[in-house]
Structure formats: structure tokens, C-alpha cells
Amino acid sequence: MAVLSVAANKNDHVQGSLDAPVVLVEYADYQCPQCGEAFSLVQRLQQRFGDALCVVFRNFPLVQSHPQALPAAIVAEYAAAQGRFWPAHDALFRSQQQLGEVVYRELMRELGLSEDAMMAAMETPEYMQRIQDDIEGGVRSGVKGTPTFFVNDEIFLPQSSFEELYDRINAVVTHAV
């Protein structure tokens, strides 16, 4: 069974406490339809498990099949540098079908961030490096596609649906109590 090669840490995009009974690390692509499905599931899991669940997001853009995955990841990383990662992350998934410059500019206006600086970020190596680091860590951890989840550092491979993730998290939380 594959395990997470880069432990979740304060440098990640984190919602919740890294000391929670369950740390869920997701490698995802903003343009991937299955990641869009998983996005709504993760939100439901957060509502259901509250403080018992910590969610960590890592970029894994599949650029061969999703041409807007990398630009969307750069937009999210630019927003993160301004302290606005999660609102950008959520908006990108909600706008998944229309990803492109128009959506990115509109998002910057909604977040009160500079459109010009965001466009310049597309050429800034620091954002690409952050994304590349996520990709490399994912590859070392056995990530082959998106979304890929790790529950407390162990890869989670659903047999039939992402809903199985609920059962896995519930089992861990129940054991932790």
C-alpha cells in the first residue's frame, strides 16, 4: 500500500488542525471532472466530521488532458500568496466548466486582488515551483491520477465510489474516540 512521502505540514494548504484524528490529503486537478465531484464530497465530509477532520490540498495538474489545470493551479497559488487560497480553490472548482482567463480575472475582482499581478504570476517561477513540488511529492507517494486521497498518510483507493471515503474516515474517527 502506498504511503504519503511528504507528510502534511504547515506549508501545505490546510483547513483544520494537523493534529486532528484524520488528516485527509488530496492531490487534485482543477479541471478534472472527478475532482469536481470529490470537491463537493470533501465539503460534506468537513461538515459531517468538523474538527475531527483536517483537509490538505495539493496540486497535481494533468496538463496532457486538462489544458487549464496548470493555469488554474497558478491562480490558486497566487491567491494563496495573498492569503486567499481557499476562496480561490472553491471558486475554481465551482467554475470548472469555464476555466480560462475570463474566469481568472473575474475571480481576482471578487477576491479584491490585482488582475495584472495574477497575469504576471503565470510567468513567475515561484508559483510553478510550488506546483512542481506538489507533483513530485505526489509521484513519490504513488499518485497516478486525480483525485488521489491519503487518509492519515495511507493511500485511499475506492472500489466503486468516492463515497467510500466517508466510511474510511468514519472508521478512523470512531477508533480515535
Short mmCIF file of C-alpha atoms in Angstrom, two decimals:
data_model
loop_
_atom_site.label_atom_id
_atom_site.label_comp_id
_atom_site.label_asym_id
_atom_site.label_seq_id
_atom_site.Cartn_x
_atom_site.Cartn_y
_atom_site.Cartn_z
CA MET A 1 0.00 0.00 0.00
CA ALA A 2 1.35 3.42 -0.96
CA VAL A 3 2.07 5.92 1.77
CA LEU A 4 2.45 9.68 1.68
CA SER A 5 6.12 10.52 1.10
CA VAL A 6 5.79 14.18 2.16
CA ALA A 7 3.91 14.48 5.46
CA ALA A 8 1.21 17.12 5.70
CA ASN A 9 2.71 20.24 7.21
CA LYS A 10 2.14 23.94 7.87
CA ASN A 11 3.45 24.84 4.39
CA ASP A 12 0.51 23.00 2.81
CA HIS A 13 -2.94 24.42 2.09
CA VAL A 14 -4.67 23.26 5.27
CA GLN A 15 -8.22 23.53 6.59
CA GLY A 16 -8.43 22.34 10.17
CA SER A 17 -5.78 21.17 12.59
CA LEU A 18 -2.92 18.93 11.51
CA ASP A 19 -3.42 17.28 14.92
CA ALA A 20 -6.97 16.17 14.03
CA PRO A 21 -7.75 12.43 14.29
CA VAL A 22 -7.99 12.31 10.48
CA VAL A 23 -5.73 14.21 8.07
CA LEU A 24 -7.06 13.89 4.53
CA VAL A 25 -4.54 14.85 1.84
CA GLU A 26 -5.96 15.31 -1.65
CA TYR A 27 -3.93 15.55 -4.85
CA ALA A 28 -6.18 17.16 -7.44
CA ASP A 29 -6.52 18.99 -10.73
CA TYR A 30 -8.93 21.95 -11.02
CA GLN A 31 -10.15 20.85 -14.46
CA CYS A 32 -10.64 17.15 -13.66
CA PRO A 33 -14.36 16.23 -13.60
CA GLN A 34 -13.82 13.56 -10.91
CA CYS A 35 -12.03 16.16 -8.78
CA GLY A 36 -15.10 18.36 -9.18
CA GLU A 37 -17.23 15.52 -7.81
CA ALA A 38 -14.78 14.94 -4.98
CA PHE A 39 -14.82 18.68 -4.15
CA SER A 40 -18.46 18.56 -3.09
CA LEU A 41 -17.86 15.29 -1.20
CA VAL A 42 -14.94 16.79 0.74
CA GLN A 43 -17.12 19.75 1.70
CA ARG A 44 -19.79 17.36 3.03
CA LEU A 45 -17.11 15.41 4.93
CA GLN A 46 -15.89 18.63 6.53
CA GLN A 47 -19.43 19.48 7.65
CA ARG A 48 -20.00 15.97 8.99
CA PHE A 49 -16.71 15.46 10.83
CA GLY A 50 -15.90 19.05 11.83
CA ASP A 51 -12.77 19.36 13.97
CA ALA A 52 -12.06 15.62 13.68
CA LEU A 53 -11.03 16.16 10.04
CA CYS A 54 -8.16 18.17 8.62
CA VAL A 55 -8.13 18.69 4.84
CA VAL A 56 -4.92 19.31 2.90
CA PHE A 57 -4.94 20.22 -0.79
CA ARG A 58 -2.02 19.61 -3.13
CA ASN A 59 -1.78 20.39 -6.84
CA PHE A 60 -1.50 17.62 -9.39
CA PRO A 61 -2.46 19.20 -12.73
CA LEU A 62 -2.82 16.68 -15.54
CA VAL A 63 -1.65 19.04 -18.27
CA GLN A 64 -1.87 16.47 -21.09
CA SER A 65 -5.63 16.15 -20.77
CA HIS A 66 -6.61 19.36 -18.97
CA PRO A 67 -5.10 22.48 -20.59
CA GLN A 68 -6.47 24.85 -17.90
CA ALA A 69 -5.31 22.73 -14.95
CA LEU A 70 -1.90 24.39 -14.66
CA PRO A 71 -3.10 27.99 -15.16
CA ALA A 72 -5.85 27.37 -12.57
CA ALA A 73 -3.26 25.98 -10.13
CA ILE A 74 -1.10 29.09 -10.66
CA VAL A 75 -4.13 31.31 -10.00
CA ALA A 76 -4.78 29.39 -6.75
CA GLU A 77 -1.13 29.70 -5.70
CA TYR A 78 -1.14 33.43 -6.49
CA ALA A 79 -4.28 33.81 -4.35
CA ALA A 80 -2.58 31.76 -1.61
CA ALA A 81 0.32 34.21 -1.53
CA GLN A 82 -2.28 36.90 -0.78
CA GLY A 83 -3.89 34.80 1.96
CA ARG A 84 -6.90 33.85 -0.23
CA PHE A 85 -6.22 30.24 -1.23
CA TRP A 86 -9.41 28.56 -0.03
CA PRO A 87 -11.83 31.09 -1.56
CA ALA A 88 -9.90 30.78 -4.86
CA HIS A 89 -9.80 26.96 -4.61
CA ASP A 90 -13.56 26.77 -4.05
CA ALA A 91 -14.36 29.24 -6.83
CA LEU A 92 -12.11 27.42 -9.32
CA PHE A 93 -13.90 24.13 -8.67
CA ARG A 94 -17.31 25.81 -8.90
CA SER A 95 -16.27 27.36 -12.26
CA GLN A 96 -14.61 24.19 -13.52
CA GLN A 97 -16.51 24.11 -16.84
CA GLN A 98 -15.47 27.68 -17.76
CA LEU A 99 -11.85 27.83 -16.61
CA GLY A 100 -9.81 30.39 -18.52
CA GLU A 101 -8.57 33.96 -18.37
CA VAL A 102 -12.07 35.48 -18.14
CA VAL A 103 -12.87 33.37 -15.06
CA TYR A 104 -9.46 34.06 -13.50
CA ARG A 105 -9.84 37.84 -13.93
CA GLU A 106 -13.38 37.75 -12.53
CA LEU A 107 -12.14 35.74 -9.55
CA MET A 108 -9.41 38.30 -8.85
CA ARG A 109 -12.03 41.08 -8.85
CA GLU A 110 -14.22 39.06 -6.45
CA LEU A 111 -11.27 38.46 -4.13
CA GLY A 112 -10.07 42.07 -4.34
CA LEU A 113 -6.76 41.01 -5.87
CA SER A 114 -4.83 42.53 -8.77
CA GLU A 115 -5.72 41.06 -12.16
CA ASP A 116 -2.45 42.32 -13.63
CA ALA A 117 -0.38 40.77 -10.82
CA MET A 118 -2.25 37.49 -11.28
CA MET A 119 -1.48 37.51 -15.02
CA ALA A 120 2.18 38.25 -14.23
CA ALA A 121 2.11 35.31 -11.79
CA MET A 122 1.57 33.00 -14.78
CA GLU A 123 5.22 33.66 -15.66
CA THR A 124 6.60 33.69 -12.10
CA PRO A 125 8.81 30.69 -11.27
CA GLU A 126 7.93 30.64 -7.54
CA TYR A 127 4.33 29.55 -8.23
CA MET A 128 5.42 26.93 -10.75
CA GLN A 129 7.96 25.62 -8.24
CA ARG A 130 5.29 25.18 -5.57
CA ILE A 131 3.13 23.23 -8.03
CA GLN A 132 6.11 21.16 -9.21
CA ASP A 133 6.98 20.31 -5.60
CA ASP A 134 3.40 19.05 -5.08
CA ILE A 135 3.59 16.97 -8.26
CA GLU A 136 6.96 15.44 -7.33
CA GLY A 137 5.75 14.58 -3.82
CA GLY A 138 2.63 13.02 -5.34
CA VAL A 139 4.62 10.91 -7.78
CA ARG A 140 6.89 9.70 -4.95
CA SER A 141 3.74 8.81 -2.99
CA GLY A 142 2.28 6.74 -5.82
CA VAL A 143 -0.19 9.28 -7.23
CA LYS A 144 -1.04 8.29 -10.78
CA GLY A 145 -4.22 10.28 -11.39
CA THR A 146 -6.67 12.65 -9.80
CA PRO A 147 -8.15 12.87 -7.37
CA THR A 148 -5.94 10.77 -5.12
CA PHE A 149 -6.57 10.78 -1.39
CA PHE A 150 -4.43 9.82 1.58
CA VAL A 151 -6.09 9.16 4.94
CA ASN A 152 -3.54 9.57 7.74
CA ASP A 153 -0.70 9.05 5.25
CA GLU A 154 -2.13 5.87 3.65
CA ILE A 155 -3.42 6.00 0.09
CA PHE A 156 -7.18 5.51 -0.21
CA LEU A 157 -8.33 3.76 -3.37
CA PRO A 158 -12.13 3.50 -3.55
CA GLN A 159 -13.53 0.29 -5.02
CA SER A 160 -16.69 1.77 -6.53
CA SER A 161 -17.23 5.40 -5.47
CA PHE A 162 -15.68 8.30 -3.59
CA GLU A 163 -18.50 7.93 -1.05
CA GLU A 164 -16.41 5.08 0.41
CA LEU A 165 -14.14 7.81 1.74
CA TYR A 166 -16.85 8.64 4.29
CA ASP A 167 -16.74 5.07 5.64
CA ARG A 168 -12.94 5.10 5.87
CA ILE A 169 -12.86 8.44 7.74
CA ASN A 170 -15.73 7.38 10.00
CA ALA A 171 -13.85 4.19 10.92
CA VAL A 172 -10.73 6.16 11.85
CA VAL A 173 -12.68 8.75 13.85
CA THR A 174 -14.62 6.02 15.66
CA HIS A 175 -11.36 4.27 16.62
CA ALA A 176 -9.86 7.56 17.80
CA VAL A 177 -12.69 8.20 20.29
#
